[in-house]
Short mmCIF file of C-alpha atoms in Angstrom, two decimals:
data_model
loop_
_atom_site.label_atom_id
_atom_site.label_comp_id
_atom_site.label_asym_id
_atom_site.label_seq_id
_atom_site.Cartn_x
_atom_site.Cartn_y
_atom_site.Cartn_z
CA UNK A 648 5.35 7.58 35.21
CA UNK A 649 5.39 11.37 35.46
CA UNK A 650 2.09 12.40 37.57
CA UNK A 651 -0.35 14.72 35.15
CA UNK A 652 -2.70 16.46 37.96
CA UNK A 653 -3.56 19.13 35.60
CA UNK A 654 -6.51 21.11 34.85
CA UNK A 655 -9.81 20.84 32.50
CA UNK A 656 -9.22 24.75 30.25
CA UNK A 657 -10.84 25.08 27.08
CA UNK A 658 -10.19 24.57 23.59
CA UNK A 659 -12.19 23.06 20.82
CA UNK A 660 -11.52 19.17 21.70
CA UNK A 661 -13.65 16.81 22.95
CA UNK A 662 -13.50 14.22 25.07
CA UNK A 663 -15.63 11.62 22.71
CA UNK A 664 -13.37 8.97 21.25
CA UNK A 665 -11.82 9.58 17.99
CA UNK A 666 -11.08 6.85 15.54
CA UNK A 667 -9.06 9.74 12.89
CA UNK A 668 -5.54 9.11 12.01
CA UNK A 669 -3.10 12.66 12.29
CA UNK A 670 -1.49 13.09 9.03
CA UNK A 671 1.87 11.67 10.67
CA UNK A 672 2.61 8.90 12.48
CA UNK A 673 5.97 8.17 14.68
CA UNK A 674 7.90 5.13 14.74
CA UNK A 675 11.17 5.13 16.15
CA UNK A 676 13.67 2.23 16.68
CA UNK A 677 17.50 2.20 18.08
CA UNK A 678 19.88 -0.62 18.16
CA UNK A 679 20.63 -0.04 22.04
CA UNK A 680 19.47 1.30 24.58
CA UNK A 681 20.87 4.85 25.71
CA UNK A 682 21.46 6.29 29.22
CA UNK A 683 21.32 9.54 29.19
CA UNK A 684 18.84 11.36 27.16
CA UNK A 685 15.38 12.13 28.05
CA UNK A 686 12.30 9.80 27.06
CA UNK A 687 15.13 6.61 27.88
CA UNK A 688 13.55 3.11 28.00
CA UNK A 689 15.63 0.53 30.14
CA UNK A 690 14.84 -2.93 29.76
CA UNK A 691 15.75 -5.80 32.47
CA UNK A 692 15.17 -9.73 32.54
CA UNK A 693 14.05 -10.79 29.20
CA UNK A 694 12.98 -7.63 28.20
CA UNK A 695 14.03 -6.70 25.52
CA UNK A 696 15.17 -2.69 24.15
CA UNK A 697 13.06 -2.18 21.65
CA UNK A 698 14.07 1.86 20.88
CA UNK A 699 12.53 4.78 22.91
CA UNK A 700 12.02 8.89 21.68
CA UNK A 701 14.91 10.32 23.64
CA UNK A 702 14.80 13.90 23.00
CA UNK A 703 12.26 14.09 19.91
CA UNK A 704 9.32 14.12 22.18
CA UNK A 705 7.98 17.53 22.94
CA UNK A 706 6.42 16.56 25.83
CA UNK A 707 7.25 14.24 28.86
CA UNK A 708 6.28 10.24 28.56
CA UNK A 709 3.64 9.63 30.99
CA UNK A 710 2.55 6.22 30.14
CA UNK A 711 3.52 2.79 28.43
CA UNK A 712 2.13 -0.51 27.17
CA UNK A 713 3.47 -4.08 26.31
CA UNK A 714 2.23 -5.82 23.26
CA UNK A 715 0.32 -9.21 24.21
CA UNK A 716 3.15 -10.82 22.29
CA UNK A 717 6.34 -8.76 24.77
CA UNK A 718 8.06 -7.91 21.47
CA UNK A 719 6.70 -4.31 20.95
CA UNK A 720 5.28 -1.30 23.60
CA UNK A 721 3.89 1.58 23.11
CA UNK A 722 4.85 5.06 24.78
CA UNK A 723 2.45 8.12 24.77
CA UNK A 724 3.51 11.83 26.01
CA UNK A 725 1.51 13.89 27.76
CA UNK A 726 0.36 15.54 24.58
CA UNK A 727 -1.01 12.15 23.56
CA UNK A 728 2.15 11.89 21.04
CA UNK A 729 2.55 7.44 20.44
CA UNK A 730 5.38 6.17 19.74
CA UNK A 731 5.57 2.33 18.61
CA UNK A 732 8.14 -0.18 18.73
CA UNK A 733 8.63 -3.38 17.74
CA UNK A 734 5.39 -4.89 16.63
CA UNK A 735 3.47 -2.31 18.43
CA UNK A 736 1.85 -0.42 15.45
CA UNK A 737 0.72 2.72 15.70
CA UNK A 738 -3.48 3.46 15.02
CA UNK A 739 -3.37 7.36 16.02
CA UNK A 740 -3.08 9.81 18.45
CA UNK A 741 -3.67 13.05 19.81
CA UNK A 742 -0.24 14.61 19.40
CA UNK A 743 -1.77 17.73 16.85
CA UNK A 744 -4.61 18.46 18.57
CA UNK A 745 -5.47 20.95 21.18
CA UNK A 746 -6.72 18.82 24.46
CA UNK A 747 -8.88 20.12 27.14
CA UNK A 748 -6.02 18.93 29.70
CA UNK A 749 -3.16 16.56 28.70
CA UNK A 750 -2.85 13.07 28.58
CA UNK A 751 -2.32 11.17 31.81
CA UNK A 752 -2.20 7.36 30.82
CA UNK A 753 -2.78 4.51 27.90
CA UNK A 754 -3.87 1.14 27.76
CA UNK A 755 -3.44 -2.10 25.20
CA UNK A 756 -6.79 -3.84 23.86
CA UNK A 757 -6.57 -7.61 24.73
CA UNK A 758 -5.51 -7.83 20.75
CA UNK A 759 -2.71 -5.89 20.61
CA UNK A 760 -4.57 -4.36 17.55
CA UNK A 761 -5.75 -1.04 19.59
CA UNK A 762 -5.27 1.21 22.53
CA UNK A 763 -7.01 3.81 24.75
CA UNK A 764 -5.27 6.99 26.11
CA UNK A 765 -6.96 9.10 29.03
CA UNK A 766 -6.55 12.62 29.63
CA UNK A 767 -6.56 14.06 33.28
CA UNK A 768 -10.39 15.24 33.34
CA UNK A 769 -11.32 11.42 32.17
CA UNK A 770 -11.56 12.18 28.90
CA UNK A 771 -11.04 8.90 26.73
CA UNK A 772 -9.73 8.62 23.17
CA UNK A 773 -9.98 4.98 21.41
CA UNK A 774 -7.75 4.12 18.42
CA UNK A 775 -7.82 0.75 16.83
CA UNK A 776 -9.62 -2.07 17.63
CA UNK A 777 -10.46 -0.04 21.36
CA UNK A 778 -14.34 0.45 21.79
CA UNK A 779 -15.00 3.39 23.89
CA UNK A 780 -17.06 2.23 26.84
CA UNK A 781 -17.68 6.07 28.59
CA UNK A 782 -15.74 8.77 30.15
CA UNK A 783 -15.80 11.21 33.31
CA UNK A 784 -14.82 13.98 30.37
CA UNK A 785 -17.92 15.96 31.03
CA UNK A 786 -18.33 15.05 34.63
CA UNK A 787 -17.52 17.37 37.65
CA UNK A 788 -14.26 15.74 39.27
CA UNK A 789 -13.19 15.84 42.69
CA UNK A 790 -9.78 15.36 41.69
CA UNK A 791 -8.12 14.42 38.43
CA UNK A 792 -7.81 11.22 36.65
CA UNK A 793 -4.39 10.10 37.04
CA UNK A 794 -4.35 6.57 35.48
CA UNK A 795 -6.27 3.60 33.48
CA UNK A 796 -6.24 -0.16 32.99
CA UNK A 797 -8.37 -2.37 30.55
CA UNK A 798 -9.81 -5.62 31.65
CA UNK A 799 -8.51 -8.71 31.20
CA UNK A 800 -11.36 -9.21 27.95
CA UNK A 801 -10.64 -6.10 26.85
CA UNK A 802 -14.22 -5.37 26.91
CA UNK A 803 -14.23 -2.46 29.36
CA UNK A 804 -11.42 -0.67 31.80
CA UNK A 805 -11.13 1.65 35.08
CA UNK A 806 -9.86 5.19 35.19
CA UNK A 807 -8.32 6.06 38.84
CA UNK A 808 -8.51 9.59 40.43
CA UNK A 809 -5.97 11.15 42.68
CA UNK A 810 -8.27 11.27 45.50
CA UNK A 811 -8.93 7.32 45.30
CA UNK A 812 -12.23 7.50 43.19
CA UNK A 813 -12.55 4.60 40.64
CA UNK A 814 -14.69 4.98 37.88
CA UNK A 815 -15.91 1.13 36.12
CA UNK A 816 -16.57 0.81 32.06
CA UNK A 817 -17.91 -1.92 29.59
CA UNK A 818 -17.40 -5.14 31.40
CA UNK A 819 -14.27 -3.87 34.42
CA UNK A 820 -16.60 -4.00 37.22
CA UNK A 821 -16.08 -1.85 40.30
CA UNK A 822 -14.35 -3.26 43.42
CA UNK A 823 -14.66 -0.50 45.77
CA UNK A 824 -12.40 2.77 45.87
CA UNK A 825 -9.22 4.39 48.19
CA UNK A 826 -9.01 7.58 50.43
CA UNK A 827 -5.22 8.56 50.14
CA UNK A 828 -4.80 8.14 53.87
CA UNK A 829 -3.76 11.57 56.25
CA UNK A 830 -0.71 13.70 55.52
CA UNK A 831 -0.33 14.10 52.21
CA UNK A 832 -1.05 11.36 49.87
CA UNK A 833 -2.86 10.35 46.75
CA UNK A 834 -3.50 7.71 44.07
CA UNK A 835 -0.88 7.65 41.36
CA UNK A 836 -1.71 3.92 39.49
CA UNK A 837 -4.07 1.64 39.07
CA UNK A 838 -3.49 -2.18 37.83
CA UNK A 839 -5.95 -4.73 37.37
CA UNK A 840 -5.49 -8.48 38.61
CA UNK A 841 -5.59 -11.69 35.91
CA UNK A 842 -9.04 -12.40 36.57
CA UNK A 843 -10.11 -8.42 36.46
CA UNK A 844 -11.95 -9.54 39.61
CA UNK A 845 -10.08 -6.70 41.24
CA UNK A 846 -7.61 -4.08 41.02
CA UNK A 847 -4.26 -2.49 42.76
CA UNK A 848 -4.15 1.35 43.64
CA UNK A 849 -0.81 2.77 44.54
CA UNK A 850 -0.07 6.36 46.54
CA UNK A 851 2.63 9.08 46.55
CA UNK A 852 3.16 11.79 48.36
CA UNK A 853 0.87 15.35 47.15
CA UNK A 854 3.32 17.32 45.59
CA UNK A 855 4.02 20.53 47.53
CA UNK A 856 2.46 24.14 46.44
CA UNK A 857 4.87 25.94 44.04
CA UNK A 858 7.69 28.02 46.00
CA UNK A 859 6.22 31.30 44.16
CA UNK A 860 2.24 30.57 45.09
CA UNK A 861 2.95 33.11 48.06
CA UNK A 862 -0.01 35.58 49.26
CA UNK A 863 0.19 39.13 49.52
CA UNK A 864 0.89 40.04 53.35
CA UNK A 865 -1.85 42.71 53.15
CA UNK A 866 -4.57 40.39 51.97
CA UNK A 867 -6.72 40.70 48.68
CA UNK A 868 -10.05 43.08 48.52
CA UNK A 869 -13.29 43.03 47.03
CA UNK A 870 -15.74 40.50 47.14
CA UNK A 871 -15.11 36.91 49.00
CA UNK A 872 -16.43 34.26 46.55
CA UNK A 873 -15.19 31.53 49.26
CA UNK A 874 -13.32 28.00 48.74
CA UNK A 875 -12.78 26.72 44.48
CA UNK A 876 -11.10 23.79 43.69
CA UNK A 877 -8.34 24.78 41.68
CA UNK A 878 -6.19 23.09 38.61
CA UNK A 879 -3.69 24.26 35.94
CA UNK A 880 -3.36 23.77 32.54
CA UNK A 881 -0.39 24.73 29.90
CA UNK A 882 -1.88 24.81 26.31
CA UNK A 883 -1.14 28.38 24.47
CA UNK A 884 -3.83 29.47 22.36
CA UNK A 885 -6.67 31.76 21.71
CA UNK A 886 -8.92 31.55 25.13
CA UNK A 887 -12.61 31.85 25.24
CA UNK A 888 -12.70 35.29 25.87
CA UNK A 889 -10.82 36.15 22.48
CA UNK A 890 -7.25 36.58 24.01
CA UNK A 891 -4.20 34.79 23.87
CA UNK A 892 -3.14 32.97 27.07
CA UNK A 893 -1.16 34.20 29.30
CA UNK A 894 0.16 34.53 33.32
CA UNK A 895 -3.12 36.43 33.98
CA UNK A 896 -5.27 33.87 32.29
CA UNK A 897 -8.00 31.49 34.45
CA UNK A 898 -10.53 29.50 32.98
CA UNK A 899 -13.71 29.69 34.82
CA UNK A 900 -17.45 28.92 35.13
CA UNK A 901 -19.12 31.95 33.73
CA UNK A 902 -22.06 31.29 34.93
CA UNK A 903 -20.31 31.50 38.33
CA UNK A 904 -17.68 33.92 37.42
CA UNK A 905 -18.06 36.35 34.01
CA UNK A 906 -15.16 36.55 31.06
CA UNK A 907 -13.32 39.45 31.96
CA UNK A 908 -13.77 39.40 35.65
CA UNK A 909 -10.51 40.12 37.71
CA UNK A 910 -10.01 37.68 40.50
CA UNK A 911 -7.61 37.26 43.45
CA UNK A 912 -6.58 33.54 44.36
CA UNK A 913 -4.95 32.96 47.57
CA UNK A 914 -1.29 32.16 46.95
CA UNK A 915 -1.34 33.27 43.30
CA UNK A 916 -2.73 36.71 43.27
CA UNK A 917 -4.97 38.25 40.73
CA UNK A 918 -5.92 36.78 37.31
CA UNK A 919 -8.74 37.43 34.71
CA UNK A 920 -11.63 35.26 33.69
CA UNK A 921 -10.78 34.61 30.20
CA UNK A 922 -11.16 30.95 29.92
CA UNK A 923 -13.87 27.86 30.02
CA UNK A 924 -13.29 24.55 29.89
CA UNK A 925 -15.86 21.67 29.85
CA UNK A 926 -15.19 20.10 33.46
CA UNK A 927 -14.85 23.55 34.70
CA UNK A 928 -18.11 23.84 36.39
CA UNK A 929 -19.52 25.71 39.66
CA UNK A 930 -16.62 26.68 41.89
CA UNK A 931 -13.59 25.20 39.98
CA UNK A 932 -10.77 27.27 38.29
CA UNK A 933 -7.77 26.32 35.85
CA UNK A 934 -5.30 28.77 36.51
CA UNK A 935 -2.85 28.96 32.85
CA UNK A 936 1.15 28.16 33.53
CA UNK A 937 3.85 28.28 31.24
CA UNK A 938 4.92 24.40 31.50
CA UNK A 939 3.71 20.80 31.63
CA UNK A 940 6.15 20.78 35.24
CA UNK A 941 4.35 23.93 36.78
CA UNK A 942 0.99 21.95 36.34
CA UNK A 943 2.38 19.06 37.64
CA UNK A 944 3.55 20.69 40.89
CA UNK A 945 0.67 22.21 41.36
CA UNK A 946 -1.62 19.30 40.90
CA UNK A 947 -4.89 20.13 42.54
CA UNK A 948 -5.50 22.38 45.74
CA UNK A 949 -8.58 24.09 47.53
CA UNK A 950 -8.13 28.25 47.54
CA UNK A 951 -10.10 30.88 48.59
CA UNK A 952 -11.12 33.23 46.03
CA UNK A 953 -12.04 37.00 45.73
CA UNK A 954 -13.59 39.05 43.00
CA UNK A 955 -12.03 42.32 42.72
CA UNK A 956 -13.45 45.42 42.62
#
């Protein structure tokens, strides 16, 4: 599945489960399975094709789940749009609200009768028969939540980081954690084993930097601020500060940095303070791009900041 490293801006959404139905629901079916368009499902062995969005999703597919019976699944997009098929029926989602950072990951109750989808700050959002069991929404992250896997009861699950962390719910217990090993690597997956007695975590290369994140050759002035962890986010909307987002736009910490400050980030250049965002706290920044892809290439970096002026 597409990697979601993206950041924790603002918005009025929470990260406390939800049990609310949106006033439309998708449910999609083809006779055959395409090759071509975008959103494709491809089934092999005795799976079977059960229908898949294609192009109607607005946003990329970043996570799927089987029905306990194998004759339906579930797809969500990074918006939290679900779409069922087969017996897979849908209990909600996420797709027409405004999210704090997108969604990174779903998983099936034991049932079949309920799911959970996580966004990349932890943030968990329980439809159905799912019982939220916590979150790391309002917690300070290291690195974003790239993943999640319910136990084998159904009574609990894990959300994975990108720096290895695993964070244990309801009845998954915790089995120890990962440090992406030297040179460029970090946690993409996490899958439990039958007996939820212990769990997989699988790595990737870090994305590289964006090809435009280059610094000005003469250096940035004002005041040094030193080292923020540093995230992106895409939603368009009415910031914090009262203005519409835009290529200047960071959401920051204002008790660290004040709305309406101008900044300088190494490798992006200057931006304004004109966001928050709830797991935006002490010296951590969500810099605003135009597109799901620019957020996930930039994933999450450390960069020196100045405040100008």
């Amino acid at each position: 599945m597409p990697l979601a490293l993206l950041g924790a801006a603002a918005f009025a959404q929470s990260s406390v489960p939800t049990t609310a139905l949106p006033a439309t629901a998708v449910a999609l079916s083809a006779a055959s399975s395409p090759t071509s368009a975008p959103g494709v499902v491809q089934a092999f062995g005795d799976a079977s094709y059960l229908g898949s969005p294609g192009s109607s999703t607005a946003k990329p597919v970043v996570g799927m789940a089987p029905t306990p019976s194998g004759h339906g699944y579930w797809l969500v997009a990074a918006d939290g749009g679900i779409f069922s098929y087969g017996d897979a029926t849908f209990y909600g989602s996420t797709g027409g609200q405004h999210l704090n950072q997108p969604i990174v990951g779903m998983a099936p109750t034991a049932s079949g009768h309920g799911y959970w989808l996580v966004a990349a700050d932890g943030g968990i959002f329980s439809y159905g028969d799912a019982t939220f069991y916590g979150s790391t929404g309002g917690e300070k992250l290291s690195a974003p939540i790239v993943g999640m896997a319910a136990s084998p009861t159904g009574n609990g699950y894990w959300l994975a980081a990108a720096d290895g962390g695993v964070f244990s719910y309801g009845d998954a217990g915790f089995h120890g954690s990962a440090s992406p090993e030297a040179g460029g690597t970090q946690v993409t997956a996490v899958a439990p084993t039958p007996s939820g007695g212990g769990y997989w975590l699988a790595t990737a290369p870090t994305p590289p930097p964006p090809p435009t994140a280059v610094q000005a050759a003469s250096g940035p002035s004002g005041t040094d601020l030193g080292a923020f962890g540093v995230t992106c986010y895409d939603n368009s909307g009415t910031t914090a500060s009262g203005a519409y987002t835009s290529g200047q736009t960071v959401a920051v910490d204002p008790s660290v940095i004040p709305l309406g400050t101008h900044i300088w980030i190494a490798g992006v250049g200057e931006r304004i303070a004109q966001d928050t965002g709830g797991a935006i706290k002490g010296h951590r920044l969500d810099i605003w791009e135009p597109t799901y892809q620019d957020c996930v290439n930039w994933g999450y970096q450390n960069r020196d900041v100045w405040r100008q002026g």
